[in-house]
PDB file of C-alpha atoms in Angstrom:
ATOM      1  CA  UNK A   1     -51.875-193.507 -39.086  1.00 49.00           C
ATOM      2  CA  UNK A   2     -50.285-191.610 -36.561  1.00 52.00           C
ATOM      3  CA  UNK A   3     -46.676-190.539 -36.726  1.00 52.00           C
ATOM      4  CA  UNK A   4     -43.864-189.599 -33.999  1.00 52.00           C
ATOM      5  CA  UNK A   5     -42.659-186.748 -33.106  1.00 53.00           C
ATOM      6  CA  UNK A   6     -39.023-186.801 -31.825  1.00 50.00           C
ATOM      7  CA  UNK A   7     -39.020-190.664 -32.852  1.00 47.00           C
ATOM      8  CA  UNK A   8     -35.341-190.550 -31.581  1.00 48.00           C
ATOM      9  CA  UNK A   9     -36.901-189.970 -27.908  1.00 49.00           C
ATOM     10  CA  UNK A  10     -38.402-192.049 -25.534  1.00 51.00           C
ATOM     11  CA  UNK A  11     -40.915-190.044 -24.391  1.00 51.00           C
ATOM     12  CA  UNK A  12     -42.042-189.256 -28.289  1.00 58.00           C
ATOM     13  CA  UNK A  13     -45.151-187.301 -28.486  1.00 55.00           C
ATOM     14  CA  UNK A  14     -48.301-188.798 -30.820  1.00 59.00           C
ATOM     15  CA  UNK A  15     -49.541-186.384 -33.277  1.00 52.00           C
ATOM     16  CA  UNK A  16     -52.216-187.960 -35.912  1.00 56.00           C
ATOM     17  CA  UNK A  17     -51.525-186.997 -39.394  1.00 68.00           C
ATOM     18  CA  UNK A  18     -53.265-183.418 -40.418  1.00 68.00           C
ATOM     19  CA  UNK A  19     -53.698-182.397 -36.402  1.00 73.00           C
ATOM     20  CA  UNK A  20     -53.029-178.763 -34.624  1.00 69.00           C
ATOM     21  CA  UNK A  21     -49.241-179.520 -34.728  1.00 71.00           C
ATOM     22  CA  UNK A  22     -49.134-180.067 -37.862  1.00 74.00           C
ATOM     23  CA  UNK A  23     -51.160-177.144 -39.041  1.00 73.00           C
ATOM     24  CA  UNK A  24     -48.609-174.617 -36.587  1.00 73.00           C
ATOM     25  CA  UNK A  25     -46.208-176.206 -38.255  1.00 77.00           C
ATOM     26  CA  UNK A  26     -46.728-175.641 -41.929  1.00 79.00           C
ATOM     27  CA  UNK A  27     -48.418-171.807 -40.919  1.00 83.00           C
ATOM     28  CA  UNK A  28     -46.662-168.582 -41.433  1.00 86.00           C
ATOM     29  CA  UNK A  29     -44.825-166.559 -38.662  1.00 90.00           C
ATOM     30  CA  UNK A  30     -47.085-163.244 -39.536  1.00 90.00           C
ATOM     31  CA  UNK A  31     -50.157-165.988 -39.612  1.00 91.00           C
ATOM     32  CA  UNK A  32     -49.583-167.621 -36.474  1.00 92.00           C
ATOM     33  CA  UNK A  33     -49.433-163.654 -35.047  1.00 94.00           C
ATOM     34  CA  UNK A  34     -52.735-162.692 -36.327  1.00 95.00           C
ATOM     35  CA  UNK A  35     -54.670-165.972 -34.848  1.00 94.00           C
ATOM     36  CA  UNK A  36     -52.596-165.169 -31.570  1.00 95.00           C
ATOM     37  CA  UNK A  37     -53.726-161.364 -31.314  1.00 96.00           C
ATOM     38  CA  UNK A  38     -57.102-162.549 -32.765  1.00 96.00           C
ATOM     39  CA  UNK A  39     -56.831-165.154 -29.923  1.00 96.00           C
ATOM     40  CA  UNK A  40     -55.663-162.715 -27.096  1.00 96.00           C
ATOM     41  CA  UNK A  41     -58.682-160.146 -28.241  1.00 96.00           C
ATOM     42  CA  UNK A  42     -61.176-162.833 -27.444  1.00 96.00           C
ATOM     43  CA  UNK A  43     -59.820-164.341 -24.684  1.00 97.00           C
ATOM     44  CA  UNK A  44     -59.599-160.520 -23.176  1.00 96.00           C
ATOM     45  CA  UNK A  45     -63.170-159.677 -23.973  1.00 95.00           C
ATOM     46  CA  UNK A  46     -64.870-162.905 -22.446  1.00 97.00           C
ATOM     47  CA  UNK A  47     -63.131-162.387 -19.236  1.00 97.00           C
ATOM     48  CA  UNK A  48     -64.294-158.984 -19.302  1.00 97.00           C
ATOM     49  CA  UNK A  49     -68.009-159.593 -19.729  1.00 97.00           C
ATOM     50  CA  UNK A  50     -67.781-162.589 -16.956  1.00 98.00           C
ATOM     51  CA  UNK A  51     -66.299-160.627 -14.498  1.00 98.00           C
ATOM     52  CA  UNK A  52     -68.649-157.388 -15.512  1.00 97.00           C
ATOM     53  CA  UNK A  53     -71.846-160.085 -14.983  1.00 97.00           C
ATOM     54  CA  UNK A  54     -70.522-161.100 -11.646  1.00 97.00           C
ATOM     55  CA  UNK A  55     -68.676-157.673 -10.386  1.00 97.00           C
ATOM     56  CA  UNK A  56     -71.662-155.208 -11.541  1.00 98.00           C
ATOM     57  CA  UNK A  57     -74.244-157.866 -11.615  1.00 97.00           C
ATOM     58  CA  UNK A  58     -75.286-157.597 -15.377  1.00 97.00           C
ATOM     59  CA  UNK A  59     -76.659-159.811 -17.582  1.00 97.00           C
ATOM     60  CA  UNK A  60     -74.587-161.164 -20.521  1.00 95.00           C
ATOM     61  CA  UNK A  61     -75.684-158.943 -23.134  1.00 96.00           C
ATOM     62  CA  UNK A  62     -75.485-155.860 -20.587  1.00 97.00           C
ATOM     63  CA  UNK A  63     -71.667-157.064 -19.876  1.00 97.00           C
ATOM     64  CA  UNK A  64     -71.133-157.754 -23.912  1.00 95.00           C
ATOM     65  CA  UNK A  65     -72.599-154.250 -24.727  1.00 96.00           C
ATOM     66  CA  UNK A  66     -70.177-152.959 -21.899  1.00 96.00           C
ATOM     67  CA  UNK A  67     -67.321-154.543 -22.985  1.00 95.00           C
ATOM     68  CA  UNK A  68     -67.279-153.977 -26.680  1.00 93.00           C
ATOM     69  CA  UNK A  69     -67.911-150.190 -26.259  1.00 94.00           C
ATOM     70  CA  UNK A  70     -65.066-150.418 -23.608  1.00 92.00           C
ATOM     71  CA  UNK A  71     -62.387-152.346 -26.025  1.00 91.00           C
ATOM     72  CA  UNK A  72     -63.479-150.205 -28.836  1.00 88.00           C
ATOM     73  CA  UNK A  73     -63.094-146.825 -26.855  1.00 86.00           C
ATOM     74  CA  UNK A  74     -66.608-145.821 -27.567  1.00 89.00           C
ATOM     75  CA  UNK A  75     -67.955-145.560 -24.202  1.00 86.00           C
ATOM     76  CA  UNK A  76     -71.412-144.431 -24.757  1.00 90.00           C
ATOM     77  CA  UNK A  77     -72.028-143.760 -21.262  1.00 90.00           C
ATOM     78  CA  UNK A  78     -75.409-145.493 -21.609  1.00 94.00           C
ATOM     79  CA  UNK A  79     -74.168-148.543 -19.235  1.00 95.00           C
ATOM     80  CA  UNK A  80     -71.762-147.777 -16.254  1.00 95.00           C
ATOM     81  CA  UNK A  81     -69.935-149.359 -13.538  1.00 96.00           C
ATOM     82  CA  UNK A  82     -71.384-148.572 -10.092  1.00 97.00           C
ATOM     83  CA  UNK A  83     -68.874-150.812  -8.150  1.00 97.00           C
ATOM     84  CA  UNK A  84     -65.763-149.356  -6.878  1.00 98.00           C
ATOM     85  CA  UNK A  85     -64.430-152.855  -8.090  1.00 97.00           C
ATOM     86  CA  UNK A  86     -66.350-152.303 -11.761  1.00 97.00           C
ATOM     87  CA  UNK A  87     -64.517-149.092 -12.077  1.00 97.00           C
ATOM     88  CA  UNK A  88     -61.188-150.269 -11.534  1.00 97.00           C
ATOM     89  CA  UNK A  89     -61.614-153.220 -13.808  1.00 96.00           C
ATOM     90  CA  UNK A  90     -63.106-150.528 -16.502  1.00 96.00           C
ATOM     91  CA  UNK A  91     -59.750-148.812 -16.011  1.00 96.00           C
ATOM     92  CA  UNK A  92     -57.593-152.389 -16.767  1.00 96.00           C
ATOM     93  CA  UNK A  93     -59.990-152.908 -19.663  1.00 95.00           C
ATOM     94  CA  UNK A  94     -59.191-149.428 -20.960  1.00 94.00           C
ATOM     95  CA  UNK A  95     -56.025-149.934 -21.198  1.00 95.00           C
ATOM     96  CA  UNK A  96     -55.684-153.910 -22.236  1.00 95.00           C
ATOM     97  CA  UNK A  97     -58.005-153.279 -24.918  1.00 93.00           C
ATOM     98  CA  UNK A  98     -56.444-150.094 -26.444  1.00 93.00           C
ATOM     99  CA  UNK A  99     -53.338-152.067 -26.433  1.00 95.00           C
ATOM    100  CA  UNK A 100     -54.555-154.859 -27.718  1.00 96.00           C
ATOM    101  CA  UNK A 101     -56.738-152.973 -30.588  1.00 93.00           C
ATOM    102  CA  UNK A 102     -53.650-151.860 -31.426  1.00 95.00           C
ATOM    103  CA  UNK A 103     -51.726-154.708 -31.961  1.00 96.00           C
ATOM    104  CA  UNK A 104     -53.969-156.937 -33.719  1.00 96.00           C
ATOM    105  CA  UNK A 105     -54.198-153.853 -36.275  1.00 96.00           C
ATOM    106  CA  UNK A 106     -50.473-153.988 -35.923  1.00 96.00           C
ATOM    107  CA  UNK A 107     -50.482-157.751 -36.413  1.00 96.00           C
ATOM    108  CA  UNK A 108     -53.395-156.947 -39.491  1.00 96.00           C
ATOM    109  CA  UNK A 109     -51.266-154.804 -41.529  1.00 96.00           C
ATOM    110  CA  UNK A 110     -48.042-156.799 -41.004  1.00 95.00           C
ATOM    111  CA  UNK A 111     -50.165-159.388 -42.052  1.00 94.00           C
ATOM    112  CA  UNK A 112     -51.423-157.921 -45.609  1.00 96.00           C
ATOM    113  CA  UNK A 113     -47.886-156.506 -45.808  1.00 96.00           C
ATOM    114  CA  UNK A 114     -46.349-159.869 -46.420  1.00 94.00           C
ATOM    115  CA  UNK A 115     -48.973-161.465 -48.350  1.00 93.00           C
ATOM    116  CA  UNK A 116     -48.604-158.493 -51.107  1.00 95.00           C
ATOM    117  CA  UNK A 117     -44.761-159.041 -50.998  1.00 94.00           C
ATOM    118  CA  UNK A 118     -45.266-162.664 -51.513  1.00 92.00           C
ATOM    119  CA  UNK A 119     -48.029-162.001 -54.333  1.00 93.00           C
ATOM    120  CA  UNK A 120     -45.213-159.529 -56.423  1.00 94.00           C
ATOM    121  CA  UNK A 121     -42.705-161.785 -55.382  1.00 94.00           C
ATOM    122  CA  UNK A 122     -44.658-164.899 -57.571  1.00 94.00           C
ATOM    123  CA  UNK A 123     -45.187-162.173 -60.024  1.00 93.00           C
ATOM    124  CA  UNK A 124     -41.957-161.134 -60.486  1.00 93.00           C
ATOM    125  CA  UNK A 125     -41.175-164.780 -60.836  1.00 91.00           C
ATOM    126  CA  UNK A 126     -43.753-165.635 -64.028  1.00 92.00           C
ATOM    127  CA  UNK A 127     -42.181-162.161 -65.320  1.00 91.00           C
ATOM    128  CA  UNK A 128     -39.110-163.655 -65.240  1.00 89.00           C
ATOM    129  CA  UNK A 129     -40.201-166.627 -67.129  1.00 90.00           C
ATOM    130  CA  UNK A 130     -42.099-165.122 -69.763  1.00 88.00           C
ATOM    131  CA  UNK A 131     -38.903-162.654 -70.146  1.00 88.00           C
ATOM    132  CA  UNK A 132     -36.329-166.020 -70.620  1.00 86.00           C
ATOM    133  CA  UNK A 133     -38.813-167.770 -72.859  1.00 85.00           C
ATOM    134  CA  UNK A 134     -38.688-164.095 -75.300  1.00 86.00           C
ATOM    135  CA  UNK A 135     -34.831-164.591 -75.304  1.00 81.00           C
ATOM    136  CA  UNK A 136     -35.180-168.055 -76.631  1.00 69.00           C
TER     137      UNK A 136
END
């Protein structure tokens, strides 16, 4: 059954029971990060390899090859821009995708940082436990 949000508000908002909301909801802050730089990497790269297939005229593997040796600073040289209008894009690409690469690794390691704290932290925690029930 579904369930209001903001019941104290006219204009409440209908979420069903288990949806998106409530999956945000009960997610971590460092989660919600990673899906969002995950998210942002994606987004990034398919706009790339559309506007690569209509810009340069490539087909969509052409503009995918492009594009992933372009976000991932390879650049084998194999496939290049020949529009004036390619080459600036490759430049905004360059640069989106380097930052981006680097915060999702950010986002990664923050990531894996908090899940090992919260790992010790249960750890600690049965340590504790097994340490009282010594004493008794």
């Amino acid at each position: 059954m579904p369930r209001k949000k903001g019941a104290e508000k006219e204009a409440a908002v209908t979420v069903p029971e288990g949806g998106f909301v409530d999956v945000l909801a009960h997610m971590s802050e460092t989660r919600k990060k990673l899906y969002f730089a995950i998210f942002l990497v994606v987004i990034v790269f398919i706009i790339g390899a559309y506007a690569y297939e209509k810009v340069e005229g490539w087909n969509l593997v052409t503009a995918v090859y492009f594009m992933s040796s372009t976000m991932t600073t390879v650049g084998y040289g194999d496939v290049t821009p020949q529009t004036e209008t390619g080459r600036i894009l490759t430049i905004f690409f360059m640069w989106i995708g380097v930052s981006l690469g680097l915060y999702l690794l950010y986002t990664i390691s923050e990531f894996r940082e908090k899940e090992v704290d919260d790992h010790l932290k249960r750890l600690m925690g049965r340590l504790d436990t097994q340490r009282k029930k010594i004493r008794l």
